[in-house]
Amino acid sequence: MTVELFMNRLRRLLLLDDSVFDEIRNDVAFTPASLAAAAGAVFLAALGAWLFGETVLDRAPDGWFVDTVVLGSFFTAILFGAGMAVTYLLLVQLFRVEDIPVDDYLRVTLITHAPYALGLLVFVPEIGFTFGILSVLGTLFYTMYGLGASFRDVSGTAALFSVLAGALVWLLLIPVISDPGSGYVTGVFAYSLID
């Protein structure tokens, strides 16, 4: 796997080139790259939350860097994983989608979490919240689109409801683990820390 191939596929994915989703689905060697893309996006969003605390909040809590960048990345990755599991279970159990191997599913959904990297820009005064919301909406949109483009048996309705249910898992749990005294958040969820 070369960096050039990775960047080419990521560019084509962002441009909604349907053929790239099939390539990613069928390329077993691309699994670590998909995982790295999702992890990198979460890490960048965590950096954005840390910078938000340093530039926007009046006073960052003690241990702010560790809370946001280290623990926030860890918790966000777990919540994204739980959301992907719920999405997969709904597709297979509720919508009866057949022929959707777990490893193919993971490659596609991991790479479609790359737009979450826009969460890096939440610290920008006045417009940071917009970038944060776009990071979440972009992740949801690309995941829905990617599932429909990669797996022909996944209807638009199945993709929509499954992805939204998966996202609901982390959207409901992130506020539980974050409050003004802790910063276990990434991206736009840093706004929950404002008193």
JSON list of C-alpha atoms in Angstrom, two decimals:
[
{"chain": "A", "resi": 1, "resn": "MET", "atom": "CA", "xyz": [0.00, 0.00, 0.00]},
{"chain": "A", "resi": 2, "resn": "THR", "atom": "CA", "xyz": [1.59, 3.22, -1.13]},
{"chain": "A", "resi": 3, "resn": "VAL", "atom": "CA", "xyz": [0.78, 6.68, 0.18]},
{"chain": "A", "resi": 4, "resn": "GLU", "atom": "CA", "xyz": [-0.01, 7.73, -3.37]},
{"chain": "A", "resi": 5, "resn": "LEU", "atom": "CA", "xyz": [-2.63, 4.96, -3.75]},
{"chain": "A", "resi": 6, "resn": "PHE", "atom": "CA", "xyz": [-4.13, 5.82, -0.36]},
{"chain": "A", "resi": 7, "resn": "MET", "atom": "CA", "xyz": [-4.38, 9.53, -1.18]},
{"chain": "A", "resi": 8, "resn": "ASN", "atom": "CA", "xyz": [-5.82, 8.76, -4.62]},
{"chain": "A", "resi": 9, "resn": "ARG", "atom": "CA", "xyz": [-8.53, 6.58, -3.12]},
{"chain": "A", "resi": 10, "resn": "LEU", "atom": "CA", "xyz": [-9.29, 9.10, -0.39]},
{"chain": "A", "resi": 11, "resn": "ARG", "atom": "CA", "xyz": [-9.59, 11.88, -2.97]},
{"chain": "A", "resi": 12, "resn": "ARG", "atom": "CA", "xyz": [-11.88, 9.78, -5.15]},
{"chain": "A", "resi": 13, "resn": "LEU", "atom": "CA", "xyz": [-13.96, 8.84, -2.13]},
{"chain": "A", "resi": 14, "resn": "LEU", "atom": "CA", "xyz": [-14.45, 12.48, -1.19]},
{"chain": "A", "resi": 15, "resn": "LEU", "atom": "CA", "xyz": [-15.48, 13.17, -4.79]},
{"chain": "A", "resi": 16, "resn": "LEU", "atom": "CA", "xyz": [-18.06, 10.34, -4.51]},
{"chain": "A", "resi": 17, "resn": "ASP", "atom": "CA", "xyz": [-16.52, 8.17, -7.22]},
{"chain": "A", "resi": 18, "resn": "ASP", "atom": "CA", "xyz": [-18.61, 4.98, -6.92]},
{"chain": "A", "resi": 19, "resn": "SER", "atom": "CA", "xyz": [-15.85, 2.75, -8.27]},
{"chain": "A", "resi": 20, "resn": "VAL", "atom": "CA", "xyz": [-13.51, 3.55, -5.37]},
{"chain": "A", "resi": 21, "resn": "PHE", "atom": "CA", "xyz": [-15.93, 2.01, -2.88]},
{"chain": "A", "resi": 22, "resn": "ASP", "atom": "CA", "xyz": [-15.80, -1.30, -4.77]},
{"chain": "A", "resi": 23, "resn": "GLU", "atom": "CA", "xyz": [-12.00, -1.12, -4.84]},
{"chain": "A", "resi": 24, "resn": "ILE", "atom": "CA", "xyz": [-11.83, -0.51, -1.10]},
{"chain": "A", "resi": 25, "resn": "ARG", "atom": "CA", "xyz": [-14.35, -3.26, -0.38]},
{"chain": "A", "resi": 26, "resn": "ASN", "atom": "CA", "xyz": [-12.40, -5.82, -2.41]},
{"chain": "A", "resi": 27, "resn": "ASP", "atom": "CA", "xyz": [-8.86, -4.84, -1.35]},
{"chain": "A", "resi": 28, "resn": "VAL", "atom": "CA", "xyz": [-8.01, -6.83, 1.80]},
{"chain": "A", "resi": 29, "resn": "ALA", "atom": "CA", "xyz": [-4.61, -5.13, 1.96]},
{"chain": "A", "resi": 30, "resn": "PHE", "atom": "CA", "xyz": [-6.40, -1.78, 2.38]},
{"chain": "A", "resi": 31, "resn": "THR", "atom": "CA", "xyz": [-7.77, -2.70, 5.83]},
{"chain": "A", "resi": 32, "resn": "PRO", "atom": "CA", "xyz": [-4.91, -1.08, 7.79]},
{"chain": "A", "resi": 33, "resn": "ALA", "atom": "CA", "xyz": [-5.19, 2.06, 5.63]},
{"chain": "A", "resi": 34, "resn": "SER", "atom": "CA", "xyz": [-8.93, 2.32, 6.35]},
{"chain": "A", "resi": 35, "resn": "LEU", "atom": "CA", "xyz": [-8.25, 1.89, 10.04]},
{"chain": "A", "resi": 36, "resn": "ALA", "atom": "CA", "xyz": [-5.49, 4.53, 9.89]},
{"chain": "A", "resi": 37, "resn": "ALA", "atom": "CA", "xyz": [-7.83, 6.97, 8.11]},
{"chain": "A", "resi": 38, "resn": "ALA", "atom": "CA", "xyz": [-10.50, 6.62, 10.79]},
{"chain": "A", "resi": 39, "resn": "ALA", "atom": "CA", "xyz": [-7.96, 6.80, 13.63]},
{"chain": "A", "resi": 40, "resn": "GLY", "atom": "CA", "xyz": [-6.29, 9.83, 12.04]},
{"chain": "A", "resi": 41, "resn": "ALA", "atom": "CA", "xyz": [-9.63, 11.59, 11.70]},
{"chain": "A", "resi": 42, "resn": "VAL", "atom": "CA", "xyz": [-10.46, 10.95, 15.35]},
{"chain": "A", "resi": 43, "resn": "PHE", "atom": "CA", "xyz": [-7.00, 12.14, 16.42]},
{"chain": "A", "resi": 44, "resn": "LEU", "atom": "CA", "xyz": [-7.31, 15.36, 14.38]},
{"chain": "A", "resi": 45, "resn": "ALA", "atom": "CA", "xyz": [-10.74, 16.03, 15.88]},
{"chain": "A", "resi": 46, "resn": "ALA", "atom": "CA", "xyz": [-9.24, 15.46, 19.33]},
{"chain": "A", "resi": 47, "resn": "LEU", "atom": "CA", "xyz": [-6.53, 18.00, 18.57]},
{"chain": "A", "resi": 48, "resn": "GLY", "atom": "CA", "xyz": [-9.28, 20.41, 17.55]},
{"chain": "A", "resi": 49, "resn": "ALA", "atom": "CA", "xyz": [-11.03, 19.88, 20.88]},
{"chain": "A", "resi": 50, "resn": "TRP", "atom": "CA", "xyz": [-7.75, 20.48, 22.73]},
{"chain": "A", "resi": 51, "resn": "LEU", "atom": "CA", "xyz": [-7.12, 23.67, 20.75]},
{"chain": "A", "resi": 52, "resn": "PHE", "atom": "CA", "xyz": [-10.71, 24.71, 21.47]},
{"chain": "A", "resi": 53, "resn": "GLY", "atom": "CA", "xyz": [-9.96, 24.50, 25.18]},
{"chain": "A", "resi": 54, "resn": "GLU", "atom": "CA", "xyz": [-6.76, 26.47, 24.76]},
{"chain": "A", "resi": 55, "resn": "THR", "atom": "CA", "xyz": [-8.18, 29.25, 22.58]},
{"chain": "A", "resi": 56, "resn": "VAL", "atom": "CA", "xyz": [-11.94, 29.51, 23.15]},
{"chain": "A", "resi": 57, "resn": "LEU", "atom": "CA", "xyz": [-12.62, 28.41, 26.73]},
{"chain": "A", "resi": 58, "resn": "ASP", "atom": "CA", "xyz": [-11.76, 30.88, 29.45]},
{"chain": "A", "resi": 59, "resn": "ARG", "atom": "CA", "xyz": [-9.83, 28.25, 31.32]},
{"chain": "A", "resi": 60, "resn": "ALA", "atom": "CA", "xyz": [-9.00, 24.71, 30.23]},
{"chain": "A", "resi": 61, "resn": "PRO", "atom": "CA", "xyz": [-9.47, 22.07, 32.94]},
{"chain": "A", "resi": 62, "resn": "ASP", "atom": "CA", "xyz": [-6.43, 20.37, 34.49]},
{"chain": "A", "resi": 63, "resn": "GLY", "atom": "CA", "xyz": [-5.07, 17.54, 32.35]},
{"chain": "A", "resi": 64, "resn": "TRP", "atom": "CA", "xyz": [-6.81, 18.97, 29.31]},
{"chain": "A", "resi": 65, "resn": "PHE", "atom": "CA", "xyz": [-4.40, 17.51, 26.73]},
{"chain": "A", "resi": 66, "resn": "VAL", "atom": "CA", "xyz": [-4.59, 13.97, 28.13]},
{"chain": "A", "resi": 67, "resn": "ASP", "atom": "CA", "xyz": [-8.38, 14.19, 28.55]},
{"chain": "A", "resi": 68, "resn": "THR", "atom": "CA", "xyz": [-9.06, 15.36, 25.01]},
{"chain": "A", "resi": 69, "resn": "VAL", "atom": "CA", "xyz": [-6.32, 13.97, 22.82]},
{"chain": "A", "resi": 70, "resn": "VAL", "atom": "CA", "xyz": [-5.59, 10.66, 24.55]},
{"chain": "A", "resi": 71, "resn": "LEU", "atom": "CA", "xyz": [-8.78, 9.69, 26.38]},
{"chain": "A", "resi": 72, "resn": "GLY", "atom": "CA", "xyz": [-11.09, 11.58, 24.02]},
{"chain": "A", "resi": 73, "resn": "SER", "atom": "CA", "xyz": [-9.62, 9.75, 21.02]},
{"chain": "A", "resi": 74, "resn": "PHE", "atom": "CA", "xyz": [-9.92, 6.43, 22.84]},
{"chain": "A", "resi": 75, "resn": "PHE", "atom": "CA", "xyz": [-13.56, 6.95, 23.86]},
{"chain": "A", "resi": 76, "resn": "THR", "atom": "CA", "xyz": [-14.54, 8.33, 20.45]},
{"chain": "A", "resi": 77, "resn": "ALA", "atom": "CA", "xyz": [-12.98, 5.31, 18.74]},
{"chain": "A", "resi": 78, "resn": "ILE", "atom": "CA", "xyz": [-14.92, 2.97, 21.03]},
{"chain": "A", "resi": 79, "resn": "LEU", "atom": "CA", "xyz": [-18.16, 4.86, 20.39]},
{"chain": "A", "resi": 80, "resn": "PHE", "atom": "CA", "xyz": [-17.57, 4.85, 16.63]},
{"chain": "A", "resi": 81, "resn": "GLY", "atom": "CA", "xyz": [-16.91, 1.11, 16.83]},
{"chain": "A", "resi": 82, "resn": "ALA", "atom": "CA", "xyz": [-20.16, 0.59, 18.75]},
{"chain": "A", "resi": 83, "resn": "GLY", "atom": "CA", "xyz": [-22.01, 2.69, 16.18]},
{"chain": "A", "resi": 84, "resn": "MET", "atom": "CA", "xyz": [-20.54, 0.65, 13.32]},
{"chain": "A", "resi": 85, "resn": "ALA", "atom": "CA", "xyz": [-21.57, -2.57, 15.10]},
{"chain": "A", "resi": 86, "resn": "VAL", "atom": "CA", "xyz": [-25.15, -1.33, 15.52]},
{"chain": "A", "resi": 87, "resn": "THR", "atom": "CA", "xyz": [-25.25, -0.27, 11.87]},
{"chain": "A", "resi": 88, "resn": "TYR", "atom": "CA", "xyz": [-24.01, -3.68, 10.74]},
{"chain": "A", "resi": 89, "resn": "LEU", "atom": "CA", "xyz": [-26.47, -5.56, 12.97]},
{"chain": "A", "resi": 90, "resn": "LEU", "atom": "CA", "xyz": [-29.40, -3.53, 11.66]},
{"chain": "A", "resi": 91, "resn": "LEU", "atom": "CA", "xyz": [-28.37, -4.08, 8.06]},
{"chain": "A", "resi": 92, "resn": "VAL", "atom": "CA", "xyz": [-28.05, -7.83, 8.53]},
{"chain": "A", "resi": 93, "resn": "GLN", "atom": "CA", "xyz": [-30.81, -8.54, 11.05]},
{"chain": "A", "resi": 94, "resn": "LEU", "atom": "CA", "xyz": [-33.51, -5.94, 10.43]},
{"chain": "A", "resi": 95, "resn": "PHE", "atom": "CA", "xyz": [-33.06, -5.19, 6.74]},
{"chain": "A", "resi": 96, "resn": "ARG", "atom": "CA", "xyz": [-31.93, -8.75, 5.88]},
{"chain": "A", "resi": 97, "resn": "VAL", "atom": "CA", "xyz": [-29.02, -7.64, 3.73]},
{"chain": "A", "resi": 98, "resn": "GLU", "atom": "CA", "xyz": [-27.13, -10.71, 2.58]},
{"chain": "A", "resi": 99, "resn": "ASP", "atom": "CA", "xyz": [-23.58, -11.00, 1.34]},
{"chain": "A", "resi": 100, "resn": "ILE", "atom": "CA", "xyz": [-22.04, -8.27, 3.48]},
{"chain": "A", "resi": 101, "resn": "PRO", "atom": "CA", "xyz": [-18.83, -9.75, 4.93]},
{"chain": "A", "resi": 102, "resn": "VAL", "atom": "CA", "xyz": [-17.67, -8.10, 8.13]},
{"chain": "A", "resi": 103, "resn": "ASP", "atom": "CA", "xyz": [-14.15, -7.32, 6.87]},
{"chain": "A", "resi": 104, "resn": "ASP", "atom": "CA", "xyz": [-15.48, -5.71, 3.67]},
{"chain": "A", "resi": 105, "resn": "TYR", "atom": "CA", "xyz": [-17.97, -3.73, 5.74]},
{"chain": "A", "resi": 106, "resn": "LEU", "atom": "CA", "xyz": [-15.26, -2.53, 8.13]},
{"chain": "A", "resi": 107, "resn": "ARG", "atom": "CA", "xyz": [-12.96, -1.35, 5.33]},
{"chain": "A", "resi": 108, "resn": "VAL", "atom": "CA", "xyz": [-15.72, 0.72, 3.77]},
{"chain": "A", "resi": 109, "resn": "THR", "atom": "CA", "xyz": [-17.14, 2.21, 6.96]},
{"chain": "A", "resi": 110, "resn": "LEU", "atom": "CA", "xyz": [-13.75, 2.97, 8.49]},
{"chain": "A", "resi": 111, "resn": "ILE", "atom": "CA", "xyz": [-12.61, 4.99, 5.48]},
{"chain": "A", "resi": 112, "resn": "THR", "atom": "CA", "xyz": [-15.94, 6.84, 5.36]},
{"chain": "A", "resi": 113, "resn": "HIS", "atom": "CA", "xyz": [-15.20, 8.22, 8.83]},
{"chain": "A", "resi": 114, "resn": "ALA", "atom": "CA", "xyz": [-12.39, 10.33, 7.34]},
{"chain": "A", "resi": 115, "resn": "PRO", "atom": "CA", "xyz": [-14.57, 13.50, 7.15]},
{"chain": "A", "resi": 116, "resn": "TYR", "atom": "CA", "xyz": [-14.59, 13.56, 10.95]},
{"chain": "A", "resi": 117, "resn": "ALA", "atom": "CA", "xyz": [-11.13, 15.12, 10.59]},
{"chain": "A", "resi": 118, "resn": "LEU", "atom": "CA", "xyz": [-12.88, 18.45, 9.93]},
{"chain": "A", "resi": 119, "resn": "GLY", "atom": "CA", "xyz": [-13.37, 18.48, 13.70]},
{"chain": "A", "resi": 120, "resn": "LEU", "atom": "CA", "xyz": [-9.80, 19.77, 13.87]},
{"chain": "A", "resi": 121, "resn": "LEU", "atom": "CA", "xyz": [-11.17, 23.21, 12.97]},
{"chain": "A", "resi": 122, "resn": "VAL", "atom": "CA", "xyz": [-13.62, 23.55, 15.89]},
{"chain": "A", "resi": 123, "resn": "PHE", "atom": "CA", "xyz": [-11.20, 25.92, 17.59]},
{"chain": "A", "resi": 124, "resn": "VAL", "atom": "CA", "xyz": [-11.52, 28.57, 14.85]},
{"chain": "A", "resi": 125, "resn": "PRO", "atom": "CA", "xyz": [-13.42, 31.49, 16.42]},
{"chain": "A", "resi": 126, "resn": "GLU", "atom": "CA", "xyz": [-16.90, 32.24, 15.09]},
{"chain": "A", "resi": 127, "resn": "ILE", "atom": "CA", "xyz": [-16.99, 29.39, 12.52]},
{"chain": "A", "resi": 128, "resn": "GLY", "atom": "CA", "xyz": [-15.57, 26.42, 14.43]},
{"chain": "A", "resi": 129, "resn": "PHE", "atom": "CA", "xyz": [-19.00, 25.04, 15.30]},
{"chain": "A", "resi": 130, "resn": "THR", "atom": "CA", "xyz": [-19.85, 24.92, 11.58]},
{"chain": "A", "resi": 131, "resn": "PHE", "atom": "CA", "xyz": [-16.78, 22.81, 10.85]},
{"chain": "A", "resi": 132, "resn": "GLY", "atom": "CA", "xyz": [-17.67, 20.55, 13.77]},
{"chain": "A", "resi": 133, "resn": "ILE", "atom": "CA", "xyz": [-21.21, 19.98, 12.52]},
{"chain": "A", "resi": 134, "resn": "LEU", "atom": "CA", "xyz": [-19.91, 19.41, 8.99]},
{"chain": "A", "resi": 135, "resn": "SER", "atom": "CA", "xyz": [-17.52, 16.76, 10.34]},
{"chain": "A", "resi": 136, "resn": "VAL", "atom": "CA", "xyz": [-20.39, 14.78, 11.86]},
{"chain": "A", "resi": 137, "resn": "LEU", "atom": "CA", "xyz": [-22.74, 15.25, 8.91]},
{"chain": "A", "resi": 138, "resn": "GLY", "atom": "CA", "xyz": [-19.96, 14.40, 6.46]},
{"chain": "A", "resi": 139, "resn": "THR", "atom": "CA", "xyz": [-19.19, 11.19, 8.32]},
{"chain": "A", "resi": 140, "resn": "LEU", "atom": "CA", "xyz": [-22.85, 10.18, 8.31]},
{"chain": "A", "resi": 141, "resn": "PHE", "atom": "CA", "xyz": [-23.35, 11.08, 4.64]},
{"chain": "A", "resi": 142, "resn": "TYR", "atom": "CA", "xyz": [-20.23, 9.32, 3.37]},
{"chain": "A", "resi": 143, "resn": "THR", "atom": "CA", "xyz": [-21.03, 6.22, 5.43]},
{"chain": "A", "resi": 144, "resn": "MET", "atom": "CA", "xyz": [-24.54, 6.03, 3.99]},
{"chain": "A", "resi": 145, "resn": "TYR", "atom": "CA", "xyz": [-23.30, 6.69, 0.48]},
{"chain": "A", "resi": 146, "resn": "GLY", "atom": "CA", "xyz": [-20.42, 4.25, 0.81]},
{"chain": "A", "resi": 147, "resn": "LEU", "atom": "CA", "xyz": [-22.65, 1.43, 2.02]},
{"chain": "A", "resi": 148, "resn": "GLY", "atom": "CA", "xyz": [-25.04, 1.93, -0.89]},
{"chain": "A", "resi": 149, "resn": "ALA", "atom": "CA", "xyz": [-22.21, 2.15, -3.43]},
{"chain": "A", "resi": 150, "resn": "SER", "atom": "CA", "xyz": [-20.28, -0.85, -2.04]},
{"chain": "A", "resi": 151, "resn": "PHE", "atom": "CA", "xyz": [-23.04, -3.29, -1.31]},
{"chain": "A", "resi": 152, "resn": "ARG", "atom": "CA", "xyz": [-25.71, -3.41, -4.00]},
{"chain": "A", "resi": 153, "resn": "ASP", "atom": "CA", "xyz": [-28.23, -5.09, -1.67]},
{"chain": "A", "resi": 154, "resn": "VAL", "atom": "CA", "xyz": [-28.18, -2.11, 0.71]},
{"chain": "A", "resi": 155, "resn": "SER", "atom": "CA", "xyz": [-31.08, 0.16, -0.19]},
{"chain": "A", "resi": 156, "resn": "GLY", "atom": "CA", "xyz": [-31.04, 3.87, 0.52]},
{"chain": "A", "resi": 157, "resn": "THR", "atom": "CA", "xyz": [-33.62, 3.37, 3.26]},
{"chain": "A", "resi": 158, "resn": "ALA", "atom": "CA", "xyz": [-31.61, 0.59, 4.91]},
{"chain": "A", "resi": 159, "resn": "ALA", "atom": "CA", "xyz": [-28.41, 2.66, 4.78]},
{"chain": "A", "resi": 160, "resn": "LEU", "atom": "CA", "xyz": [-30.16, 5.76, 6.14]},
{"chain": "A", "resi": 161, "resn": "PHE", "atom": "CA", "xyz": [-31.84, 4.11, 9.13]},
{"chain": "A", "resi": 162, "resn": "SER", "atom": "CA", "xyz": [-28.93, 1.81, 9.98]},
{"chain": "A", "resi": 163, "resn": "VAL", "atom": "CA", "xyz": [-26.34, 4.59, 9.93]},
{"chain": "A", "resi": 164, "resn": "LEU", "atom": "CA", "xyz": [-28.57, 6.97, 11.88]},
{"chain": "A", "resi": 165, "resn": "ALA", "atom": "CA", "xyz": [-29.20, 4.30, 14.52]},
{"chain": "A", "resi": 166, "resn": "GLY", "atom": "CA", "xyz": [-25.45, 3.65, 14.75]},
{"chain": "A", "resi": 167, "resn": "ALA", "atom": "CA", "xyz": [-24.75, 7.37, 15.08]},
{"chain": "A", "resi": 168, "resn": "LEU", "atom": "CA", "xyz": [-27.43, 7.68, 17.74]},
{"chain": "A", "resi": 169, "resn": "VAL", "atom": "CA", "xyz": [-25.34, 5.37, 19.92]},
{"chain": "A", "resi": 170, "resn": "TRP", "atom": "CA", "xyz": [-22.39, 7.76, 20.02]},
{"chain": "A", "resi": 171, "resn": "LEU", "atom": "CA", "xyz": [-24.46, 10.92, 19.91]},
{"chain": "A", "resi": 172, "resn": "LEU", "atom": "CA", "xyz": [-26.29, 9.83, 23.06]},
{"chain": "A", "resi": 173, "resn": "LEU", "atom": "CA", "xyz": [-23.22, 8.53, 24.90]},
{"chain": "A", "resi": 174, "resn": "ILE", "atom": "CA", "xyz": [-20.73, 11.33, 24.22]},
{"chain": "A", "resi": 175, "resn": "PRO", "atom": "CA", "xyz": [-22.62, 13.82, 26.45]},
{"chain": "A", "resi": 176, "resn": "VAL", "atom": "CA", "xyz": [-22.65, 11.20, 29.21]},
{"chain": "A", "resi": 177, "resn": "ILE", "atom": "CA", "xyz": [-18.84, 11.02, 29.29]},
{"chain": "A", "resi": 178, "resn": "SER", "atom": "CA", "xyz": [-18.28, 14.75, 28.92]},
{"chain": "A", "resi": 179, "resn": "ASP", "atom": "CA", "xyz": [-19.06, 17.64, 31.20]},
{"chain": "A", "resi": 180, "resn": "PRO", "atom": "CA", "xyz": [-17.36, 20.96, 31.97]},
{"chain": "A", "resi": 181, "resn": "GLY", "atom": "CA", "xyz": [-15.02, 19.20, 34.43]},
{"chain": "A", "resi": 182, "resn": "SER", "atom": "CA", "xyz": [-13.69, 16.63, 31.95]},
{"chain": "A", "resi": 183, "resn": "GLY", "atom": "CA", "xyz": [-12.78, 16.76, 28.31]},
{"chain": "A", "resi": 184, "resn": "TYR", "atom": "CA", "xyz": [-13.25, 13.23, 27.01]},
{"chain": "A", "resi": 185, "resn": "VAL", "atom": "CA", "xyz": [-14.55, 14.64, 23.73]},
{"chain": "A", "resi": 186, "resn": "THR", "atom": "CA", "xyz": [-13.38, 15.28, 20.22]},
{"chain": "A", "resi": 187, "resn": "GLY", "atom": "CA", "xyz": [-14.45, 17.66, 17.49]},
{"chain": "A", "resi": 188, "resn": "VAL", "atom": "CA", "xyz": [-17.74, 19.50, 17.80]},
{"chain": "A", "resi": 189, "resn": "PHE", "atom": "CA", "xyz": [-18.53, 17.79, 21.10]},
{"chain": "A", "resi": 190, "resn": "ALA", "atom": "CA", "xyz": [-16.04, 20.14, 22.75]},
{"chain": "A", "resi": 191, "resn": "TYR", "atom": "CA", "xyz": [-18.87, 22.70, 22.74]},
{"chain": "A", "resi": 192, "resn": "SER", "atom": "CA", "xyz": [-20.56, 20.63, 25.44]},
{"chain": "A", "resi": 193, "resn": "LEU", "atom": "CA", "xyz": [-17.82, 21.80, 27.82]},
{"chain": "A", "resi": 194, "resn": "ILE", "atom": "CA", "xyz": [-18.91, 25.45, 27.79]},
{"chain": "A", "resi": 195, "resn": "ASP", "atom": "CA", "xyz": [-20.42, 26.43, 31.16]}
]
